[in-house]
Amino acid sequence: MPSLAIQGMQWGDEGKGKITDYFASHADLVVRTQGGNNAGHSIEHQGKRYALRLLPSGVFQPHVVNVIADGVVVNPAALLEEMDLLESEGISSFHLLLSSRASILMPYHIALDAAREQALGNAKIGTTGRGIGPCYEDRASRVGLRLGDLLVESYLKERLSEALAIKNRELAAFGAKTYTVEELLAWLEPARKRLSSYIIDTSEYLSHALEEGKKVLFEGAQGAMLCLTHGTYPYVTSSSPLCTAIPLNAGLPLTAVNHAIGITKVYCTRVGAGPFPSEIEGELAQKIRDAGHEYGTVTKRPRRIGWLDIPELRYVHRITGVKDSALMLLDVLGSVDEIRLCTGYTLHGKAIDTMPSTIPEVSEIVPTYLSMPSWKGDISHCKTYEELPLEARNYIEKVEELSGLSFVIISVGADRDATIVRKDIF
Ligand code: IMO
Ligand code: MG
């Protein structure tokens, strides 16, 4: 397959970083198409753990061209900080291209993210606080700046003053600090100096690369249930993490995405607010949280924990078409005595077969569970499917049967080697 998309199947933090890194060694290009530094992709490289936010996960492979495509929102200061951090670790020879159509995330977006959350009080979304929503709002309301604007100084100045005519009123209404054009031009100066040479029409570049038969990996950020349109709105992010949005977000035809692999974690997590049908609380949740290191990569917040949710997976399977998937963090469930699996939803006394489209409905779901015995023990040494304990294989096969997914990769530990590959798809 010349191109492959990585699809988070739940509420983000499924382990996309590890699988993207695994496939990146077979890829010519690794492309981010949406989101921004709200993403946190953990990767182990030469015994060290890195948390990438904006940079595509191909940066550890010197042969890979890393592309930040049109649909991404880029905080240039955060990008430079990430690049400097890698450089200080001796990782500086990576190739990077930035789309001239990608949005620039400005300091006032971060201020507005905080101000809005505060104004919402108990109804807050629990965002990552990185300004992602306000930046996408400006894109949609056409007062946003784009990376390409950095290339012509007079135009950049013009766009900034147009934006500030609106943004300063909003900031003042919230009692937040307002900005001058000069001050923001100064803030953008390091980016203009250091990033300009990477900024190109990535849509055109990617079209040529695909025509030449280059292998392209589309690195997903967030998860399907955080989709602005198809997730648990309003408790979602402000872009679409669905693989079906990739062609639009990269300026490519429908045929550009040949295949997608889902990334499914063996339990669910969610950071931030919003309904979560299979949520578990108390001691058991804490046990899984600790065993799975379920604390935010970006914000360090403890993640909410839930059992694997089959109706949720079936919903994502239906709206994305994803069938092949990686099953992540299987080793973590070796730490509990009994594993539960959410196999169905009941709403107002009736069984339902989909994720409802409104919050009042999702909040009132009563999940049905199936209990299965755990294998209770360490499986991180298992190199083949057959080596897995019978209880683990029974669990995997049950999930495959009920969800319609095929687990082509099974991750049994954080290390690159702790990965069982059942089918070669890229
Ligand atoms: P990766 O790529 C988990 C969540 C936030 C919040 C909601 C809106 O690491 O899987 P935002 O700052 O985007 O406006 O926040 O979306 N969220 C994520 N949760 N993993 C992510 O990315 C996320 N990106 C956003 O916690 O609930
Ligand atoms: Mg995350």
CSV table of C-alpha atoms and ligand atoms in Angstrom, one decimal:
chain,number,residue,atom,x,y,z
A,1,MET,CA,0.0,0.0,0.0
A,2,PRO,CA,1.6,3.3,-1.0
A,3,SER,CA,-0.3,5.4,1.6
A,4,LEU,CA,-1.7,4.6,5.0
A,5,ALA,CA,-3.7,6.7,7.5
A,6,ILE,CA,-3.5,6.3,11.2
A,7,GLN,CA,-7.0,6.6,12.8
A,8,GLY,CA,-7.5,7.1,16.6
A,9,MET,CA,-10.6,5.0,17.3
A,10,GLN,CA,-11.6,6.4,20.7
A,11,TRP,CA,-11.1,9.7,22.5
A,12,GLY,CA,-7.4,10.2,21.7
A,13,ASP,CA,-4.3,8.9,23.5
A,14,GLU,CA,-4.8,5.4,22.0
A,15,GLY,CA,-1.0,4.9,21.3
A,16,LYS,CA,-0.9,6.5,17.9
A,17,GLY,CA,2.7,7.7,18.4
A,18,LYS,CA,4.1,4.2,18.9
A,19,ILE,CA,2.4,2.8,15.7
A,20,THR,CA,3.2,5.9,13.6
A,21,ASP,CA,6.8,5.5,14.7
A,22,TYR,CA,6.7,1.8,13.8
A,23,PHE,CA,5.4,2.5,10.3
A,24,ALA,CA,7.6,5.6,9.8
A,25,SER,CA,10.6,3.4,9.2
A,26,HIS,CA,8.8,2.1,6.1
A,27,ALA,CA,7.6,5.5,4.9
A,28,ASP,CA,9.1,8.2,2.7
A,29,LEU,CA,6.8,10.9,4.1
A,30,VAL,CA,5.0,11.3,7.4
A,31,VAL,CA,2.2,13.9,7.3
A,32,ARG,CA,0.2,15.6,10.0
A,33,THR,CA,-3.1,16.9,8.5
A,34,GLN,CA,-5.1,18.4,11.4
A,35,GLY,CA,-5.0,19.5,15.1
A,36,GLY,CA,-2.0,21.3,16.6
A,37,ASN,CA,0.0,21.1,19.8
A,38,ASN,CA,-3.1,19.7,21.6
A,39,ALA,CA,-1.7,16.3,20.4
A,40,GLY,CA,0.9,14.4,22.5
A,41,HIS,CA,2.5,11.5,20.8
A,42,SER,CA,4.9,9.5,22.9
A,43,ILE,CA,7.8,7.8,21.2
A,44,GLU,CA,10.7,5.8,22.5
A,45,HIS,CA,13.9,6.6,20.6
A,46,GLN,CA,17.3,5.1,21.6
A,47,GLY,CA,16.1,4.5,25.2
A,48,LYS,CA,14.6,8.0,25.6
A,49,ARG,CA,10.9,8.9,25.7
A,50,TYR,CA,9.9,11.9,23.6
A,51,ALA,CA,6.5,13.6,23.5
A,52,LEU,CA,5.9,15.1,20.1
A,53,ARG,CA,3.1,17.6,19.7
A,54,LEU,CA,3.4,19.3,16.4
A,55,LEU,CA,6.3,17.6,14.7
A,56,PRO,CA,5.3,14.5,12.7
A,57,SER,CA,6.6,11.3,14.2
A,58,GLY,CA,9.0,10.7,11.3
A,59,VAL,CA,11.6,13.1,12.8
A,60,PHE,CA,13.5,10.2,14.2
A,61,GLN,CA,14.0,8.6,10.8
A,62,PRO,CA,16.6,10.7,8.8
A,63,HIS,CA,15.2,9.5,5.4
A,64,VAL,CA,11.7,10.7,6.1
A,65,VAL,CA,10.2,14.0,4.9
A,66,ASN,CA,7.9,15.3,7.6
A,67,VAL,CA,5.0,17.4,6.4
A,68,ILE,CA,2.7,19.7,8.4
A,69,ALA,CA,-0.2,20.0,5.9
A,70,ASP,CA,-3.0,22.5,5.3
A,71,GLY,CA,-5.5,21.5,8.0
A,72,VAL,CA,-3.0,22.0,10.9
A,73,VAL,CA,-2.9,24.9,13.3
A,74,VAL,CA,0.7,25.8,14.1
A,75,ASN,CA,1.9,27.7,17.1
A,76,PRO,CA,5.3,28.8,15.7
A,77,ALA,CA,6.8,29.3,19.1
A,78,ALA,CA,5.7,25.8,20.2
A,79,LEU,CA,7.1,24.4,17.0
A,80,LEU,CA,10.5,26.1,17.4
A,81,GLU,CA,10.6,25.0,21.0
A,82,GLU,CA,10.0,21.4,20.0
A,83,MET,CA,12.7,21.6,17.3
A,84,ASP,CA,15.2,23.1,19.8
A,85,LEU,CA,14.5,20.4,22.3
A,86,LEU,CA,15.1,17.7,19.7
A,87,GLU,CA,18.3,19.5,18.5
A,88,SER,CA,19.6,19.6,22.1
A,89,GLU,CA,19.3,15.8,22.1
A,90,GLY,CA,21.2,15.6,18.8
A,91,ILE,CA,18.2,15.1,16.6
A,92,SER,CA,18.5,17.9,14.0
A,93,SER,CA,18.9,16.3,10.6
A,94,PHE,CA,15.2,15.7,10.0
A,95,HIS,CA,13.4,17.1,6.9
A,96,LEU,CA,10.5,19.3,7.5
A,97,LEU,CA,7.9,21.0,5.2
A,98,LEU,CA,5.2,23.4,6.3
A,99,SER,CA,2.0,24.2,4.4
A,100,SER,CA,1.6,27.9,3.4
A,101,ARG,CA,-2.2,27.2,4.1
A,102,ALA,CA,-1.7,26.0,7.7
A,103,SER,CA,-3.1,28.4,10.3
A,104,ILE,CA,-0.9,30.4,12.6
A,105,LEU,CA,-1.9,30.0,16.3
A,106,MET,CA,-1.3,33.3,18.0
A,107,PRO,CA,-0.9,34.2,21.7
A,108,TYR,CA,-4.4,35.7,21.7
A,109,HIS,CA,-5.9,32.3,20.8
A,110,ILE,CA,-4.4,30.9,24.0
A,111,ALA,CA,-5.8,33.8,26.0
A,112,LEU,CA,-9.2,33.4,24.5
A,113,ASP,CA,-9.2,29.6,25.1
A,114,ALA,CA,-8.6,30.3,28.8
A,115,ALA,CA,-11.1,33.1,29.0
A,116,ARG,CA,-13.8,31.0,27.3
A,117,GLU,CA,-13.3,28.0,29.5
A,118,GLN,CA,-13.5,30.3,32.6
A,119,ALA,CA,-16.7,31.9,31.3
A,120,LEU,CA,-18.2,28.5,30.8
A,121,GLY,CA,-17.7,27.6,34.4
A,122,ASN,CA,-19.1,24.1,35.1
A,123,ALA,CA,-19.9,23.7,31.4
A,124,LYS,CA,-16.3,24.0,30.4
A,125,ILE,CA,-14.9,21.6,27.7
A,126,GLY,CA,-11.7,20.9,29.5
A,127,THR,CA,-9.6,21.9,26.5
A,128,THR,CA,-5.8,21.4,26.5
A,129,GLY,CA,-5.6,25.2,26.8
A,130,ARG,CA,-3.4,25.5,23.7
A,131,GLY,CA,-5.7,27.9,21.8
A,132,ILE,CA,-6.8,25.3,19.3
A,133,GLY,CA,-10.5,26.2,19.2
A,134,PRO,CA,-10.1,29.9,18.9
A,135,CYS,CA,-7.5,29.4,16.1
A,136,TYR,CA,-9.9,27.2,14.1
A,137,GLU,CA,-12.7,29.8,14.8
A,138,ASP,CA,-10.5,32.5,13.2
A,139,ARG,CA,-9.9,30.2,10.2
A,140,ALA,CA,-13.6,29.8,9.7
A,141,SER,CA,-14.4,33.4,10.3
A,142,ARG,CA,-11.6,34.4,7.8
A,143,VAL,CA,-9.6,36.5,10.2
A,144,GLY,CA,-6.9,33.9,10.7
A,145,LEU,CA,-3.3,34.2,9.6
A,146,ARG,CA,-1.6,31.5,7.6
A,147,LEU,CA,2.0,30.4,7.5
A,148,GLY,CA,2.2,31.7,3.9
A,149,ASP,CA,1.6,35.2,5.3
A,150,LEU,CA,5.0,35.1,7.0
A,151,LEU,CA,6.6,35.2,3.5
A,152,VAL,CA,5.5,38.7,2.6
A,153,GLU,CA,6.1,41.1,5.4
A,154,SER,CA,3.8,43.9,4.2
A,155,TYR,CA,0.9,41.4,3.8
A,156,LEU,CA,1.6,39.9,7.2
A,157,LYS,CA,1.3,43.4,8.8
A,158,GLU,CA,-1.9,44.1,6.9
A,159,ARG,CA,-3.5,40.7,8.0
A,160,LEU,CA,-2.4,41.3,11.6
A,161,SER,CA,-4.1,44.7,11.8
A,162,GLU,CA,-7.3,43.3,10.3
A,163,ALA,CA,-7.3,40.5,12.8
A,164,LEU,CA,-6.6,42.7,15.8
A,165,ALA,CA,-9.5,45.0,14.8
A,166,ILE,CA,-11.6,42.1,15.8
A,167,LYS,CA,-9.5,40.1,18.3
A,168,ASN,CA,-8.8,43.1,20.6
A,169,ARG,CA,-12.5,43.7,21.0
A,170,GLU,CA,-13.0,40.1,22.0
A,171,LEU,CA,-10.1,40.2,24.4
A,172,ALA,CA,-11.2,43.4,26.0
A,173,ALA,CA,-14.7,42.0,26.5
A,174,PHE,CA,-13.2,39.2,28.5
A,175,GLY,CA,-11.0,41.7,30.4
A,176,ALA,CA,-7.9,40.1,28.8
A,177,LYS,CA,-4.7,41.8,27.6
A,178,THR,CA,-5.0,43.4,24.1
A,179,TYR,CA,-2.2,43.4,21.5
A,180,THR,CA,-0.5,45.8,19.1
A,181,VAL,CA,0.6,44.9,15.6
A,182,GLU,CA,4.2,45.7,16.5
A,183,GLU,CA,4.2,43.5,19.5
A,184,LEU,CA,2.9,40.5,17.5
A,185,LEU,CA,5.2,41.1,14.6
A,186,ALA,CA,8.1,40.9,17.1
A,187,TRP,CA,6.6,37.7,18.5
A,188,LEU,CA,6.5,36.3,14.9
A,189,GLU,CA,10.0,37.4,14.0
A,190,PRO,CA,11.9,34.2,15.1
A,191,ALA,CA,9.4,32.1,13.2
A,192,ARG,CA,9.7,34.3,10.1
A,193,LYS,CA,13.5,34.0,10.3
A,194,ARG,CA,13.7,30.3,11.1
A,195,LEU,CA,10.7,28.7,9.4
A,196,SER,CA,10.2,30.6,6.2
A,197,SER,CA,12.5,28.3,4.2
A,198,TYR,CA,10.3,25.3,5.1
A,199,ILE,CA,7.0,26.9,4.0
A,200,ILE,CA,5.7,25.7,0.6
A,201,ASP,CA,2.5,24.6,-1.1
A,202,THR,CA,2.5,21.1,0.5
A,203,SER,CA,-0.6,20.0,-1.4
A,204,GLU,CA,1.3,20.3,-4.7
A,205,TYR,CA,4.4,18.6,-3.2
A,206,LEU,CA,2.3,15.7,-1.8
A,207,SER,CA,0.5,15.2,-5.2
A,208,HIS,CA,3.9,14.8,-6.9
A,209,ALA,CA,5.2,12.5,-4.2
A,210,LEU,CA,2.2,10.2,-4.6
A,211,GLU,CA,2.5,10.3,-8.4
A,212,GLU,CA,6.1,9.2,-8.0
A,213,GLY,CA,5.0,6.3,-5.9
A,214,LYS,CA,6.4,7.5,-2.6
A,215,LYS,CA,5.1,5.9,0.5
A,216,VAL,CA,3.0,8.3,2.6
A,217,LEU,CA,2.0,7.8,6.2
A,218,PHE,CA,-0.8,10.2,7.4
A,219,GLU,CA,-0.3,10.5,11.1
A,220,GLY,CA,-3.6,11.0,12.9
A,221,ALA,CA,-4.0,13.3,15.9
A,222,GLN,CA,-6.8,13.0,18.5
A,223,GLY,CA,-9.5,10.3,18.1
A,224,ALA,CA,-12.7,9.8,16.2
A,225,MET,CA,-14.9,10.6,19.2
A,226,LEU,CA,-13.3,14.0,19.5
A,227,CYS,CA,-14.4,14.9,15.9
A,228,LEU,CA,-15.9,18.4,15.7
A,229,THR,CA,-18.9,17.0,13.8
A,230,HIS,CA,-19.2,13.3,14.7
A,231,GLY,CA,-17.9,13.2,18.2
A,232,THR,CA,-19.6,14.0,21.5
A,233,TYR,CA,-20.2,17.6,20.6
A,234,PRO,CA,-19.6,20.1,22.3
A,235,TYR,CA,-17.0,18.0,24.2
A,236,VAL,CA,-14.8,17.6,21.2
A,237,THR,CA,-11.8,19.3,19.5
A,238,SER,CA,-12.2,21.9,16.8
A,239,SER,CA,-11.1,19.8,13.8
A,240,SER,CA,-12.0,16.4,12.3
A,241,PRO,CA,-9.6,13.6,13.2
A,242,LEU,CA,-11.5,11.2,10.9
A,243,CYS,CA,-9.4,9.7,8.1
A,244,THR,CA,-12.1,10.6,5.7
A,245,ALA,CA,-11.1,14.3,6.2
A,246,ILE,CA,-7.5,13.7,5.2
A,247,PRO,CA,-7.9,14.5,1.5
A,248,LEU,CA,-9.4,17.9,2.3
A,249,ASN,CA,-6.9,18.7,5.0
A,250,ALA,CA,-3.9,17.8,2.8
A,251,GLY,CA,-5.3,19.1,-0.6
A,252,LEU,CA,-5.4,15.7,-2.2
A,253,PRO,CA,-7.9,13.7,-4.1
A,254,LEU,CA,-10.1,11.0,-2.4
A,255,THR,CA,-7.9,8.3,-3.9
A,256,ALA,CA,-4.8,9.6,-2.0
A,257,VAL,CA,-5.6,7.5,1.1
A,258,ASN,CA,-5.3,3.9,0.1
A,259,HIS,CA,-5.8,2.3,3.5
A,260,ALA,CA,-6.4,3.2,7.2
A,261,ILE,CA,-5.4,1.5,10.3
A,262,GLY,CA,-7.3,2.1,13.5
A,263,ILE,CA,-5.5,2.5,16.8
A,264,THR,CA,-7.6,1.0,19.6
A,265,LYS,CA,-6.6,0.9,23.2
A,266,VAL,CA,-7.8,-2.1,25.2
A,267,TYR,CA,-9.7,0.2,27.6
A,268,CYS,CA,-10.9,3.7,26.9
A,269,THR,CA,-9.6,7.0,28.3
A,270,ARG,CA,-10.8,10.5,28.0
A,271,VAL,CA,-9.3,13.8,29.2
A,272,GLY,CA,-11.6,16.8,29.6
A,273,ALA,CA,-15.3,16.9,30.2
A,274,GLY,CA,-18.2,15.1,28.4
A,275,PRO,CA,-20.2,11.9,28.6
A,276,PHE,CA,-18.2,8.6,28.7
A,277,PRO,CA,-20.6,5.6,28.7
A,278,SER,CA,-18.3,2.9,30.0
A,279,GLU,CA,-16.4,5.1,32.6
A,280,ILE,CA,-15.1,3.4,35.7
A,281,GLU,CA,-14.3,5.3,38.8
A,282,GLY,CA,-12.5,4.6,42.1
A,283,GLU,CA,-9.8,2.1,43.0
A,284,LEU,CA,-10.0,0.0,39.8
A,285,ALA,CA,-9.8,3.1,37.6
A,286,GLN,CA,-6.7,4.2,39.5
A,287,LYS,CA,-5.1,0.8,39.1
A,288,ILE,CA,-5.5,0.9,35.3
A,289,ARG,CA,-4.5,4.6,35.3
A,290,ASP,CA,-1.2,3.8,37.0
A,291,ALA,CA,-0.5,0.6,35.1
A,292,GLY,CA,-1.1,2.4,31.8
A,293,HIS,CA,0.6,5.7,32.8
A,294,GLU,CA,-2.7,7.4,31.9
A,295,TYR,CA,-1.7,11.0,32.6
A,296,GLY,CA,-1.8,13.7,29.9
A,297,THR,CA,1.3,14.1,27.7
A,298,VAL,CA,0.4,17.7,27.1
A,299,THR,CA,-1.4,18.8,30.3
A,300,LYS,CA,-0.4,16.0,32.8
A,301,ARG,CA,-4.1,15.7,33.8
A,302,PRO,CA,-5.1,12.2,35.1
A,303,ARG,CA,-7.1,10.6,32.3
A,304,ARG,CA,-10.6,9.3,33.0
A,305,ILE,CA,-10.7,5.5,32.5
A,306,GLY,CA,-13.4,3.3,31.0
A,307,TRP,CA,-13.9,-0.3,29.7
A,308,LEU,CA,-13.4,-1.0,26.1
A,309,ASP,CA,-16.6,0.1,24.4
A,310,ILE,CA,-17.8,-2.1,21.5
A,311,PRO,CA,-20.8,0.1,20.4
A,312,GLU,CA,-18.4,3.1,20.2
A,313,LEU,CA,-16.0,1.1,18.1
A,314,ARG,CA,-18.8,-0.1,15.8
A,315,TYR,CA,-19.9,3.5,15.4
A,316,VAL,CA,-16.4,4.6,14.4
A,317,HIS,CA,-16.0,1.6,12.1
A,318,ARG,CA,-19.3,2.6,10.4
A,319,ILE,CA,-18.4,6.3,9.9
A,320,THR,CA,-14.7,5.8,8.9
A,321,GLY,CA,-14.8,2.3,7.2
A,322,VAL,CA,-11.7,1.3,9.2
A,323,LYS,CA,-11.5,-2.4,9.7
A,324,ASP,CA,-7.8,-3.2,10.3
A,325,SER,CA,-6.6,-2.0,13.7
A,326,ALA,CA,-3.8,-2.1,16.2
A,327,LEU,CA,-4.8,-3.2,19.7
A,328,MET,CA,-2.7,-1.1,22.2
A,329,LEU,CA,-1.7,-1.6,25.8
A,330,LEU,CA,-2.9,-5.2,26.1
A,331,ASP,CA,-0.3,-5.7,28.8
A,332,VAL,CA,-2.1,-3.3,31.1
A,333,LEU,CA,-5.1,-5.5,31.6
A,334,GLY,CA,-2.8,-8.2,33.0
A,335,SER,CA,-2.9,-6.1,36.2
A,336,VAL,CA,-6.6,-6.6,36.9
A,337,ASP,CA,-8.5,-9.7,38.1
A,338,GLU,CA,-11.5,-9.5,35.9
A,339,ILE,CA,-11.9,-7.7,32.5
A,340,ARG,CA,-15.2,-6.1,31.5
A,341,LEU,CA,-16.2,-5.3,28.0
A,342,CYS,CA,-19.1,-3.0,27.2
A,343,THR,CA,-21.0,-4.9,24.6
A,344,GLY,CA,-24.2,-2.9,24.2
A,345,TYR,CA,-26.1,0.3,25.1
A,346,THR,CA,-29.6,0.6,26.5
A,347,LEU,CA,-31.3,4.0,26.2
A,348,HIS,CA,-34.6,4.6,28.0
A,349,GLY,CA,-35.1,0.9,28.4
A,350,LYS,CA,-34.4,0.0,24.7
A,351,ALA,CA,-31.3,-1.6,23.3
A,352,ILE,CA,-29.6,0.7,20.7
A,353,ASP,CA,-27.0,-0.1,18.1
A,354,THR,CA,-25.3,3.2,17.6
A,355,MET,CA,-23.7,6.2,19.3
A,356,PRO,CA,-26.6,8.6,19.8
A,357,SER,CA,-26.1,12.1,18.3
A,358,THR,CA,-27.1,14.3,21.3
A,359,ILE,CA,-25.5,14.8,24.7
A,360,PRO,CA,-28.7,14.2,26.7
A,361,GLU,CA,-28.9,10.7,25.0
A,362,VAL,CA,-25.2,9.8,25.3
A,363,SER,CA,-25.4,10.8,29.0
A,364,GLU,CA,-28.3,8.5,29.7
A,365,ILE,CA,-26.8,5.4,28.1
A,366,VAL,CA,-26.8,2.3,30.4
A,367,PRO,CA,-24.0,0.1,29.2
A,368,THR,CA,-24.3,-3.7,29.2
A,369,TYR,CA,-21.2,-5.6,30.2
A,370,LEU,CA,-19.6,-9.0,29.6
A,371,SER,CA,-17.1,-10.2,32.1
A,372,MET,CA,-14.0,-12.2,31.1
A,373,PRO,CA,-11.1,-13.6,33.1
A,374,SER,CA,-7.8,-11.8,33.0
A,375,TRP,CA,-4.5,-13.6,32.2
A,376,LYS,CA,-3.0,-11.9,35.2
A,377,GLY,CA,0.6,-11.5,34.5
A,378,ASP,CA,3.3,-10.0,32.3
A,379,ILE,CA,2.9,-10.6,28.5
A,380,SER,CA,5.5,-8.1,27.3
A,381,HIS,CA,7.9,-10.8,26.3
A,382,CYS,CA,5.4,-12.5,23.9
A,383,LYS,CA,6.6,-12.2,20.3
A,384,THR,CA,3.8,-14.1,18.5
A,385,TYR,CA,0.1,-14.3,18.8
A,386,GLU,CA,0.3,-18.0,19.8
A,387,GLU,CA,2.6,-17.1,22.7
A,388,LEU,CA,-0.2,-15.0,24.3
A,389,PRO,CA,-2.0,-16.7,27.2
A,390,LEU,CA,-5.3,-18.3,26.2
A,391,GLU,CA,-7.4,-15.7,28.2
A,392,ALA,CA,-5.7,-12.9,26.2
A,393,ARG,CA,-6.5,-14.6,22.9
A,394,ASN,CA,-10.1,-15.3,23.9
A,395,TYR,CA,-10.5,-11.7,24.8
A,396,ILE,CA,-9.0,-10.4,21.5
A,397,GLU,CA,-11.2,-12.8,19.5
A,398,LYS,CA,-14.3,-11.7,21.4
A,399,VAL,CA,-13.6,-8.1,20.7
A,400,GLU,CA,-12.9,-8.8,17.0
A,401,GLU,CA,-16.2,-10.8,16.7
A,402,LEU,CA,-18.3,-8.0,18.4
A,403,SER,CA,-16.6,-4.9,16.9
A,404,GLY,CA,-16.0,-6.0,13.3
A,405,LEU,CA,-12.4,-5.0,13.6
A,406,SER,CA,-9.4,-7.2,12.8
A,407,PHE,CA,-6.4,-6.7,15.1
A,408,VAL,CA,-3.4,-6.8,12.7
A,409,ILE,CA,-1.0,-5.5,15.4
A,410,ILE,CA,-1.0,-6.2,19.1
A,411,SER,CA,1.1,-4.0,21.4
A,412,VAL,CA,2.2,-5.7,24.6
A,413,GLY,CA,4.5,-3.0,26.0
A,414,ALA,CA,5.9,0.5,25.4
A,415,ASP,CA,9.1,-0.7,23.6
A,416,ARG,CA,9.3,-0.8,19.9
A,417,ASP,CA,10.0,-4.6,20.1
A,418,ALA,CA,7.0,-5.3,22.3
A,419,THR,CA,4.8,-5.5,19.2
A,420,ILE,CA,3.1,-8.5,17.6
A,421,VAL,CA,2.5,-8.1,13.9
A,422,ARG,CA,-0.1,-10.5,12.5
A,423,LYS,CA,-0.5,-8.9,9.1
A,424,ASP,CA,1.8,-6.7,7.0
A,425,ILE,CA,-0.3,-3.7,5.8
A,426,PHE,CA,2.3,-1.1,4.8
B,1,IMO,P1,-3.7,12.9,20.9
B,1,IMO,O1,-3.3,13.2,19.5
B,1,IMO,C1,-6.6,13.3,24.1
B,1,IMO,C2,-9.3,16.8,24.0
B,1,IMO,C3,-9.1,17.7,25.2
B,1,IMO,C4,-10.5,18.2,25.4
B,1,IMO,C5,-11.0,18.4,23.9
B,1,IMO,C6,-10.9,19.8,23.4
B,1,IMO,O2,-2.6,12.9,21.9
B,1,IMO,O3,-4.6,11.7,20.9
B,1,IMO,P2,-8.8,21.2,22.5
B,1,IMO,O4,-7.6,21.7,23.3
B,1,IMO,O5,-8.4,20.3,21.4
B,1,IMO,O6,-9.7,22.3,22.2
B,1,IMO,O7,-9.6,20.2,23.6
B,1,IMO,O8,-10.2,17.5,23.2
B,1,IMO,N1,-8.1,16.5,23.2
B,1,IMO,C7,-7.4,15.3,23.4
B,1,IMO,N2,-7.5,14.3,24.2
B,1,IMO,N3,-5.6,13.3,23.1
B,1,IMO,C8,-5.5,14.3,22.3
B,1,IMO,O9,-4.6,14.2,21.2
B,1,IMO,C9,-6.3,15.4,22.4
B,1,IMO,N4,-6.5,16.6,21.7
B,1,IMO,C10,-7.5,17.2,22.3
B,1,IMO,O10,-8.7,17.0,26.3
B,1,IMO,O11,-11.4,17.3,26.0
B,2,MG,MG,-3.0,13.2,24.0
